[in-house]
CSV table of C-alpha atoms and ligand atoms in Angstrom, one decimal:
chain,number,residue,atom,x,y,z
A,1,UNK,CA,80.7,147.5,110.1
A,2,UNK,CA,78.5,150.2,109.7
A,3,UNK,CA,74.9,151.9,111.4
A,4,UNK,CA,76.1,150.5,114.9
A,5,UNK,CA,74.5,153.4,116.6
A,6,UNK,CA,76.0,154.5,119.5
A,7,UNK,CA,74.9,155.4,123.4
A,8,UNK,CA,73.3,156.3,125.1
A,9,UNK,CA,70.3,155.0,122.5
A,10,UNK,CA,72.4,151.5,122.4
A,11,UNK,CA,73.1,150.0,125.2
A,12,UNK,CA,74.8,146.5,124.9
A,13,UNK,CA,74.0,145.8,128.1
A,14,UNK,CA,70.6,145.2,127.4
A,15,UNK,CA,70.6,141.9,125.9
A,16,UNK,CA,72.9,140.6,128.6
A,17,UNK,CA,70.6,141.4,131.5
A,18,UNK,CA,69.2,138.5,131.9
A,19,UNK,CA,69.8,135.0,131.9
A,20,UNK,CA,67.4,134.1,129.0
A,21,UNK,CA,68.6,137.0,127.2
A,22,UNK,CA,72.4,135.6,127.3
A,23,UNK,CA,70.9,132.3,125.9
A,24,UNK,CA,69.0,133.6,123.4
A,25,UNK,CA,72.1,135.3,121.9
A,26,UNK,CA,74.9,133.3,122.2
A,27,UNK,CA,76.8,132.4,119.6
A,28,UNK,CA,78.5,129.0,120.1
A,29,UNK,CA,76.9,126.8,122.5
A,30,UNK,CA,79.2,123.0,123.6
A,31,UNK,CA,77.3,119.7,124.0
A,32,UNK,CA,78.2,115.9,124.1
A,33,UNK,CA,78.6,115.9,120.2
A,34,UNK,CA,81.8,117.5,121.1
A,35,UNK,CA,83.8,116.0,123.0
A,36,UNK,CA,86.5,112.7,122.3
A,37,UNK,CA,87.6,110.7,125.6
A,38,UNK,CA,91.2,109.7,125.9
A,39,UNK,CA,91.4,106.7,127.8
A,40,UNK,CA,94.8,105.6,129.0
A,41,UNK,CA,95.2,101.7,129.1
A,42,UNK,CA,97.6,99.7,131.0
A,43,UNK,CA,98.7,95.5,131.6
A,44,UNK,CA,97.3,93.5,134.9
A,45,UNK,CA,94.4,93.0,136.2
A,46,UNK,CA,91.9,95.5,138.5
A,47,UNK,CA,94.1,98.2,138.0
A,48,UNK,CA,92.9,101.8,138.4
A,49,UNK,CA,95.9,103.8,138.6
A,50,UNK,CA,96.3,107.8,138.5
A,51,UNK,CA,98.5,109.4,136.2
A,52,UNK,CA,100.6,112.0,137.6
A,53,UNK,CA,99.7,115.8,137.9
A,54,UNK,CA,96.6,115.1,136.4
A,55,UNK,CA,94.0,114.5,139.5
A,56,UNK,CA,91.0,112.6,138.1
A,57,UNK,CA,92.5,110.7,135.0
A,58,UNK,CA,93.5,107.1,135.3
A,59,UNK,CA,95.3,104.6,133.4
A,60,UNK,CA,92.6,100.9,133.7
A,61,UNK,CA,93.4,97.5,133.0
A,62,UNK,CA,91.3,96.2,130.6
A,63,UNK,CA,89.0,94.0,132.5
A,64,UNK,CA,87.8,97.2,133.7
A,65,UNK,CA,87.8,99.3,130.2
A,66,UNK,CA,84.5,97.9,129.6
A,67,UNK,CA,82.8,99.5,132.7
A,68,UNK,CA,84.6,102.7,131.3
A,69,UNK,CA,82.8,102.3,127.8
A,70,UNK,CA,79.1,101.7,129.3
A,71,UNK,CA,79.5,105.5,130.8
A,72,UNK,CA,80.7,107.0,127.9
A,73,UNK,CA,78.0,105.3,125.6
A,74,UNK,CA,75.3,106.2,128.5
A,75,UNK,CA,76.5,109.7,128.5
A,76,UNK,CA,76.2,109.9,124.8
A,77,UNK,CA,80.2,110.6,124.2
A,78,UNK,CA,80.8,110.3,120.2
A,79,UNK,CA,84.1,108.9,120.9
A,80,UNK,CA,87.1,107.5,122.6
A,81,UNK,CA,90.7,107.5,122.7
A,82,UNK,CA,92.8,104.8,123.3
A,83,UNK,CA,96.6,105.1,124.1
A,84,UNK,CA,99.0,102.5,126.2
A,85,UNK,CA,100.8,102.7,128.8
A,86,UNK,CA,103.5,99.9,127.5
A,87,UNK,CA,105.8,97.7,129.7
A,88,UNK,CA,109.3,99.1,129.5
A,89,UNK,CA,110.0,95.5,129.1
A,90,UNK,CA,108.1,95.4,125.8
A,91,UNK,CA,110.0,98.2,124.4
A,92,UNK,CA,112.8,98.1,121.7
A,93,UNK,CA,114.7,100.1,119.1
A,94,UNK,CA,112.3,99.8,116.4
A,95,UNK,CA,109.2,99.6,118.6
A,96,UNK,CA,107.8,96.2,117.3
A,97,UNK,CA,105.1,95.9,120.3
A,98,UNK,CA,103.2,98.4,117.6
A,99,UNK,CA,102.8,95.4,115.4
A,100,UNK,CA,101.5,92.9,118.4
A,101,UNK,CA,98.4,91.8,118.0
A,102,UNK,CA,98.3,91.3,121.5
A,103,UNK,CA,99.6,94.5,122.4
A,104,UNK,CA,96.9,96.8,125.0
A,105,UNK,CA,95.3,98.9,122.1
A,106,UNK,CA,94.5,95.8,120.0
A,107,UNK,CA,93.3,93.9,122.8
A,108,UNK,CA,91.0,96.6,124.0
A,109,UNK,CA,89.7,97.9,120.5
A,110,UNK,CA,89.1,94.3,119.8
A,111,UNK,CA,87.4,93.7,123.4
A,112,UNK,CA,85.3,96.9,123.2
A,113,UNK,CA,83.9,96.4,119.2
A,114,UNK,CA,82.8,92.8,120.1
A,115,UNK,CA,80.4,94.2,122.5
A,116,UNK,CA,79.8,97.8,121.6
A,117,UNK,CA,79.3,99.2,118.2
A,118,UNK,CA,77.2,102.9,119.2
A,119,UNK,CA,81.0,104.5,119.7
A,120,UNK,CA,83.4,105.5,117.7
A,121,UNK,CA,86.8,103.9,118.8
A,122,UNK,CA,90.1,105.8,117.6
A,123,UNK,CA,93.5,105.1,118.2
A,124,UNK,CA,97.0,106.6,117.5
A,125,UNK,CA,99.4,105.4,114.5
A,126,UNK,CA,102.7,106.1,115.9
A,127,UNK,CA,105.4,104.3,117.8
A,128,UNK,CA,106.4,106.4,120.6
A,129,UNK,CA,104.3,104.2,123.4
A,130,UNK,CA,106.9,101.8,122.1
A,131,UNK,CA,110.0,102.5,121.5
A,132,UNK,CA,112.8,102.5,123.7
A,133,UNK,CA,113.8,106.1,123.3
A,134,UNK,CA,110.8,107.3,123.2
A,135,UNK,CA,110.6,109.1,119.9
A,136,UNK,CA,108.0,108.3,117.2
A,137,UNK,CA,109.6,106.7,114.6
A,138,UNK,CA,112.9,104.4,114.5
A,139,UNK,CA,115.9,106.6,114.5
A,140,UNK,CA,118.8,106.2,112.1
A,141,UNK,CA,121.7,108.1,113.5
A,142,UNK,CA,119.9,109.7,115.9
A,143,UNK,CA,117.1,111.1,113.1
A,144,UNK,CA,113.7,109.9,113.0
A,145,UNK,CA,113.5,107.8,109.5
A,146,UNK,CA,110.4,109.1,107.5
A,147,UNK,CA,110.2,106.5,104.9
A,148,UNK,CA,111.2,103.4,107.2
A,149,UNK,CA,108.9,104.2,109.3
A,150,UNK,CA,105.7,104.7,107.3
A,151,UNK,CA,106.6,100.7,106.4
A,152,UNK,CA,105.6,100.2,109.9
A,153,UNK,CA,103.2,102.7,110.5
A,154,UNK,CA,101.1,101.1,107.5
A,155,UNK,CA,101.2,97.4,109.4
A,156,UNK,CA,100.0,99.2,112.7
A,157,UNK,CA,97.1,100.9,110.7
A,158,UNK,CA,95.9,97.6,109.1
A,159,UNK,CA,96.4,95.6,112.6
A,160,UNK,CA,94.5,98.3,114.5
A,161,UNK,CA,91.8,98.4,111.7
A,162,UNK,CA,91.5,94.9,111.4
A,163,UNK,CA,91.0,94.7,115.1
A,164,UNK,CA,88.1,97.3,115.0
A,165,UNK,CA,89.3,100.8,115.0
A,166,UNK,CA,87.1,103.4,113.7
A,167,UNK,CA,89.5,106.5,113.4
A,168,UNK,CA,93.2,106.0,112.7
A,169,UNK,CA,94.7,109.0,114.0
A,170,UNK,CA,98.6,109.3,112.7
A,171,UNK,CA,100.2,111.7,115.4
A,172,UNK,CA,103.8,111.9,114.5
A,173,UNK,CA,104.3,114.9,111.8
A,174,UNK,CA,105.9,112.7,109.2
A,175,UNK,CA,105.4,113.2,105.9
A,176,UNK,CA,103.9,111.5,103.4
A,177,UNK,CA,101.9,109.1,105.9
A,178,UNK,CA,98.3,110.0,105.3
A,179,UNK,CA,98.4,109.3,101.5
A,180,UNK,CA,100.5,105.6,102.2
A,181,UNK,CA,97.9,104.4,104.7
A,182,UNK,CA,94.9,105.4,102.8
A,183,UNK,CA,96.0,103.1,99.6
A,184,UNK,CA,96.8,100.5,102.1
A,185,UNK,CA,93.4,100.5,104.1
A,186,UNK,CA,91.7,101.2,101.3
A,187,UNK,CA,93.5,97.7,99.3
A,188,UNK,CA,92.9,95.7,102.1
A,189,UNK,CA,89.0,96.2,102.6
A,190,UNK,CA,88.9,99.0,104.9
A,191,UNK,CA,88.0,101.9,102.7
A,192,UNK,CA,85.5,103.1,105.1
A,193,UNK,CA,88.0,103.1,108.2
A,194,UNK,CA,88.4,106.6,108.8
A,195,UNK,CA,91.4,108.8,109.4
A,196,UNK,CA,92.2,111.5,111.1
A,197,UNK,CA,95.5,113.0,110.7
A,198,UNK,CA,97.3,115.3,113.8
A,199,UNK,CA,97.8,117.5,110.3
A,200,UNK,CA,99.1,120.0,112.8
A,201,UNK,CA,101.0,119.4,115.7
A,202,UNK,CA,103.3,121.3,117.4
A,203,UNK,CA,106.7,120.4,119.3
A,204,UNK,CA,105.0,121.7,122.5
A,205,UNK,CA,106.1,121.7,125.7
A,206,UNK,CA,102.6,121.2,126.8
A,207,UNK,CA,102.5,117.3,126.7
A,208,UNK,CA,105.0,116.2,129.3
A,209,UNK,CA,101.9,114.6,131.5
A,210,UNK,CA,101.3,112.6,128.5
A,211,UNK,CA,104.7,111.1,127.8
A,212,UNK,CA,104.3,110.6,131.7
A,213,UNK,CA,101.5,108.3,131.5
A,214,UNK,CA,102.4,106.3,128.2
A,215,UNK,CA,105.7,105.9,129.8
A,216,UNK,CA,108.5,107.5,127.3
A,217,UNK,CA,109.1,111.0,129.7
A,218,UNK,CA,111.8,109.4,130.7
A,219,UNK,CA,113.2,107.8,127.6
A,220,UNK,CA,112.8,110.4,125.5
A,221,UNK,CA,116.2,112.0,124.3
A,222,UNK,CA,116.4,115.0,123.2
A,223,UNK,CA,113.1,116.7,121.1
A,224,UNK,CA,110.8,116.2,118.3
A,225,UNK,CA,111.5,119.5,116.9
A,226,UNK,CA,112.9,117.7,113.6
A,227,UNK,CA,109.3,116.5,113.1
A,228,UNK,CA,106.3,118.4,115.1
A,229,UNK,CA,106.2,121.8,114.1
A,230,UNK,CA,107.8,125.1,115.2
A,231,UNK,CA,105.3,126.9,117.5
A,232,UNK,CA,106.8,129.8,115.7
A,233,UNK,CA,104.5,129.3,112.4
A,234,UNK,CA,101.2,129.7,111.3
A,235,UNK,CA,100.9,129.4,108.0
A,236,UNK,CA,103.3,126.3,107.7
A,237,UNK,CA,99.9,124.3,109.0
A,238,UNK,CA,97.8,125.5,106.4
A,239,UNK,CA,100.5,123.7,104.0
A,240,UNK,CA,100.5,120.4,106.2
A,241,UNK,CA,96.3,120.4,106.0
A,242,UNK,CA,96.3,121.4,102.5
A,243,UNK,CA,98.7,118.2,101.5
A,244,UNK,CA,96.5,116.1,104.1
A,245,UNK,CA,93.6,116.8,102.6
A,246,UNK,CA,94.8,115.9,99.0
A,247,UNK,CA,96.0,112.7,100.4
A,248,UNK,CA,92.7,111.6,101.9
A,249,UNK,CA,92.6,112.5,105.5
A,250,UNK,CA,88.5,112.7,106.3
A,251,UNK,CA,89.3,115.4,109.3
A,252,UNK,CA,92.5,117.2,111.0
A,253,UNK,CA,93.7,117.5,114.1
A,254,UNK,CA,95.2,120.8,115.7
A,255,UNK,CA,97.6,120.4,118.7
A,256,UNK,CA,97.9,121.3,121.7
A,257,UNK,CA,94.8,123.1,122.1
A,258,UNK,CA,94.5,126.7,124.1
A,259,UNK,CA,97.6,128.3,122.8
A,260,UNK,CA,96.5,127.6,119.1
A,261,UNK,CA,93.0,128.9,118.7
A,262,UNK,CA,94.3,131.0,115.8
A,263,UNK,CA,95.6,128.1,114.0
A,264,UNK,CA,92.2,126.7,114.5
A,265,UNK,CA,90.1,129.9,113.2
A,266,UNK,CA,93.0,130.1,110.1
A,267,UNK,CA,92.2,126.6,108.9
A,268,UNK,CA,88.6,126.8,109.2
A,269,UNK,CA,88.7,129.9,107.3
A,270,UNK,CA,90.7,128.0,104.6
A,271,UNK,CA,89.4,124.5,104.4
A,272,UNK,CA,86.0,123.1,104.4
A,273,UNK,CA,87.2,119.9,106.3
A,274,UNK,CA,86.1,119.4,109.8
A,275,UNK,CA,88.8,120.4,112.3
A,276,UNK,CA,89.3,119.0,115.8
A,277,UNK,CA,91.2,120.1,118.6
A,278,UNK,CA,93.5,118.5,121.2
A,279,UNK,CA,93.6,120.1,124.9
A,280,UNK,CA,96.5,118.2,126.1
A,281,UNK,CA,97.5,116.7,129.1
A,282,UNK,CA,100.1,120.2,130.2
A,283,UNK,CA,96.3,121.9,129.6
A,284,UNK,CA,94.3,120.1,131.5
A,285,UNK,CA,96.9,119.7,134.6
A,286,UNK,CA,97.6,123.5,134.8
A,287,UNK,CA,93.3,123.8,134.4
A,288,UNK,CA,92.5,121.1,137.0
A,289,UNK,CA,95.5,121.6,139.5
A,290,UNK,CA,94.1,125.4,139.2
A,291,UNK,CA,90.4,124.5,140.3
A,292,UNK,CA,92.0,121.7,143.1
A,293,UNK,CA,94.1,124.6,144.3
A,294,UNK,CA,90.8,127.2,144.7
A,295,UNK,CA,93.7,129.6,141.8
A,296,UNK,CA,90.5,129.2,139.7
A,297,UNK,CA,86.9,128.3,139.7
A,298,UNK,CA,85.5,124.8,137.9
A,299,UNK,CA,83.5,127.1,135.4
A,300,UNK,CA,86.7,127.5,133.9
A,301,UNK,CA,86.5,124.1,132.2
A,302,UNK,CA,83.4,125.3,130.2
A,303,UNK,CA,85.0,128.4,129.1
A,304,UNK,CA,88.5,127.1,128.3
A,305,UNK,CA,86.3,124.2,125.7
A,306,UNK,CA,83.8,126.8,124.3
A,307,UNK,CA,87.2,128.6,123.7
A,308,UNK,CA,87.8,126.1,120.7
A,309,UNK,CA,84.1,126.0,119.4
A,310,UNK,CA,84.9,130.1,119.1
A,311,UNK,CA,87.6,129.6,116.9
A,312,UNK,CA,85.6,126.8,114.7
A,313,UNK,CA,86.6,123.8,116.3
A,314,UNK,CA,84.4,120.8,115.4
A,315,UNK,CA,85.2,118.7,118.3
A,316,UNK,CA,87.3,118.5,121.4
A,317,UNK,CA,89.9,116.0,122.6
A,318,UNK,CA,89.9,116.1,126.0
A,319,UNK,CA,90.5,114.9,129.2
A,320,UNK,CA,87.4,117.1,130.8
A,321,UNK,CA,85.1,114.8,128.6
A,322,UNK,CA,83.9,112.8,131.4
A,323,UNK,CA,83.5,115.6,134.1
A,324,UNK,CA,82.0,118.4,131.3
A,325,UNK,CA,79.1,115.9,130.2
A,326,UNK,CA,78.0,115.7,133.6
A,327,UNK,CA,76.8,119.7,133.3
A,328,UNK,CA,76.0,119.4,129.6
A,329,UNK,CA,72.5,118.9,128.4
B,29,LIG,C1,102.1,110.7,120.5
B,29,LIG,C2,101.2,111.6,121.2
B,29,LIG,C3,101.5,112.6,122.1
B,29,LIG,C4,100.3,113.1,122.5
B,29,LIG,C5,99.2,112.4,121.9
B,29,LIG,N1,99.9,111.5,121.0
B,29,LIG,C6,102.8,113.1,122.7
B,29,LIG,C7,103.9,113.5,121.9
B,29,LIG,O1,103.8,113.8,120.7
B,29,LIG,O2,105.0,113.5,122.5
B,29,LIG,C8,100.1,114.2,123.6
B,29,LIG,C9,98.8,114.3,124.2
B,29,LIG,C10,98.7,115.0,125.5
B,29,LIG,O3,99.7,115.7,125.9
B,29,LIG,O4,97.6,115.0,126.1
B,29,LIG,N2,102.6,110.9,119.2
């Protein structure tokens, strides 16, 4: 950078004295268009229950899900996401409630696209709501199985698009998935279903809210070190995008959110692809519990999500969706 001038015939300060000033010249700006909803769904009837250390998120029933839809259609919300809080009684070894047709996501994506059609519906391929230990594929001594598990990874995308899923979203850091479900959708009629792949997503210790609400804290042994990645690397994710990318994923997911802006800003210097990001449920507990605790102020939500449009973020996952919109014009 050159011909800056300096002081005291620049003054920076200038153009931030006022109000409309600050508008006029800011850079990155966060609307509705933004933001993706997760939704945590769970059996029974009239339920609203609150998921734990995270104030103001719920897990519904699905007789009330629709309610929950008409808001985030009337607020203009792009799109949801739609996870399950299984029955530990519906759990096993190989997590075959994944391939239910009358397991909670199905139900709901089916319930929700017979009525609505102006919103996007998205849903995870991965079997960790399901399985009895809580990891995301089926273990074979004690290892997660890549190539058995894409076999049922592939079902659950073709159930989940045949019951009116928009976005598949594959979350668990296997390989090879991306490329396997696109032939499959793509040879059973759904070649415009679209996928977005968690192309990079970290073993984090930022999701234990999460694991909370879907219900596998508990069960889950050990880590997922052998398949998320190692918070340690960078340029590791610009290999799992690039290979995503070849094998057809229409966007990418980065994972968790705040402490990965540079992973963000290094793929979107990379890649033309559109590139979302998760603010996960360790996030938005330490954020929200903050402003409940008067540690931080509420304005903090706004800045931590124009955080991610900084670093090129095209859209936000996250459990402020609801609460933001309501200051967003
Ligand atoms: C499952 C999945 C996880 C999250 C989204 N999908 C948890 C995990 O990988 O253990 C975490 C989201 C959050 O913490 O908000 N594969």
């Amino acid at each position: 950078m050159k011909n800056l001038g300096s002081y005291p015939a620049v003054r920076l300060r200038r153009n931030r004295k006022t109000e409309w000033s600050r508008r006029l010249i800011s850079e990155n700006n966060l609307s509705v268009n933004d933001l993706i909803w997760p939704l945590f769904l769970t059996e029974g009837k009239n339920i609203k229950i609150p998921i734990k250390n995270m104030p103001g998120v719920y897990k519904y029933s699905l007789d009330k899900i629709e309610k929950i839809i008409e808001k985030a259609i009337s607020k203009k919300i792009p799109m949801v996401a739609l996870f399950p809080n299984t029955p530990i009684s519906k759990k096993n070894l190989r997590g075959s409630e994944a391939l239910s047709k009358n397991n909670l996501v199905c139900k709901a994506l089916k319930l929700i696209k017979k009525n609505y059609n102006e919103i996007g519906l998205m849903a995870d391929v991965a079997l960790d709501p399901y399985t009895s230990h809580g990891h995301d594929g089926i273990l074979k001594k004690n290892y997660v199985d890549n190539d058995e598990t894409i076999k049922i990874l592939i079902k659950q995308s073709l159930l989940q698009a045949e019951m009116g899923c928009d976005v598949i979203a594959p979350s668990d850091m296997m390989d090879g998935r991306i490329g396997e479900i696109r032939k499959a959708l793509d040879k059973n009629g759904f070649k415009l279903v679209q996928i977005l792949s968690y192309a990079v997503k970290y073993a984090s210790n930022f999701y234990g809210p999460f694991r909370d609400a879907v219900g596998s804290k508990n069960l889950l042994k050990s880590n997922k070190k052998n398949y998320q990645m190692d918070f340690r690397n960078a340029k590791e994710a610009l290999r799992e995008v690039a290979l995503d990318i070849s094998e057809g994923a229409d966007f990418v997911m980065v994972k968790p959110g705040m402490p990965y802006l540079d992973i963000i800003k290094l793929i979107k210097d990379n890649f033309k692809i559109p590139v979302f990001a998760y603010q996960v449920s360790g996030e938005y507990s330490l954020i929200k519990n903050g402003i409940n605790n008067k540690i931080i102020n509420e304005n903090a939500i706004y800045e931590s999500l124009i955080s991610f449009k900084r670093a090129g973020a095209n859209a936000i996952v996250t459990y402020f969706a609801d609460q933001i919109s309501n200051k967003l014009k």
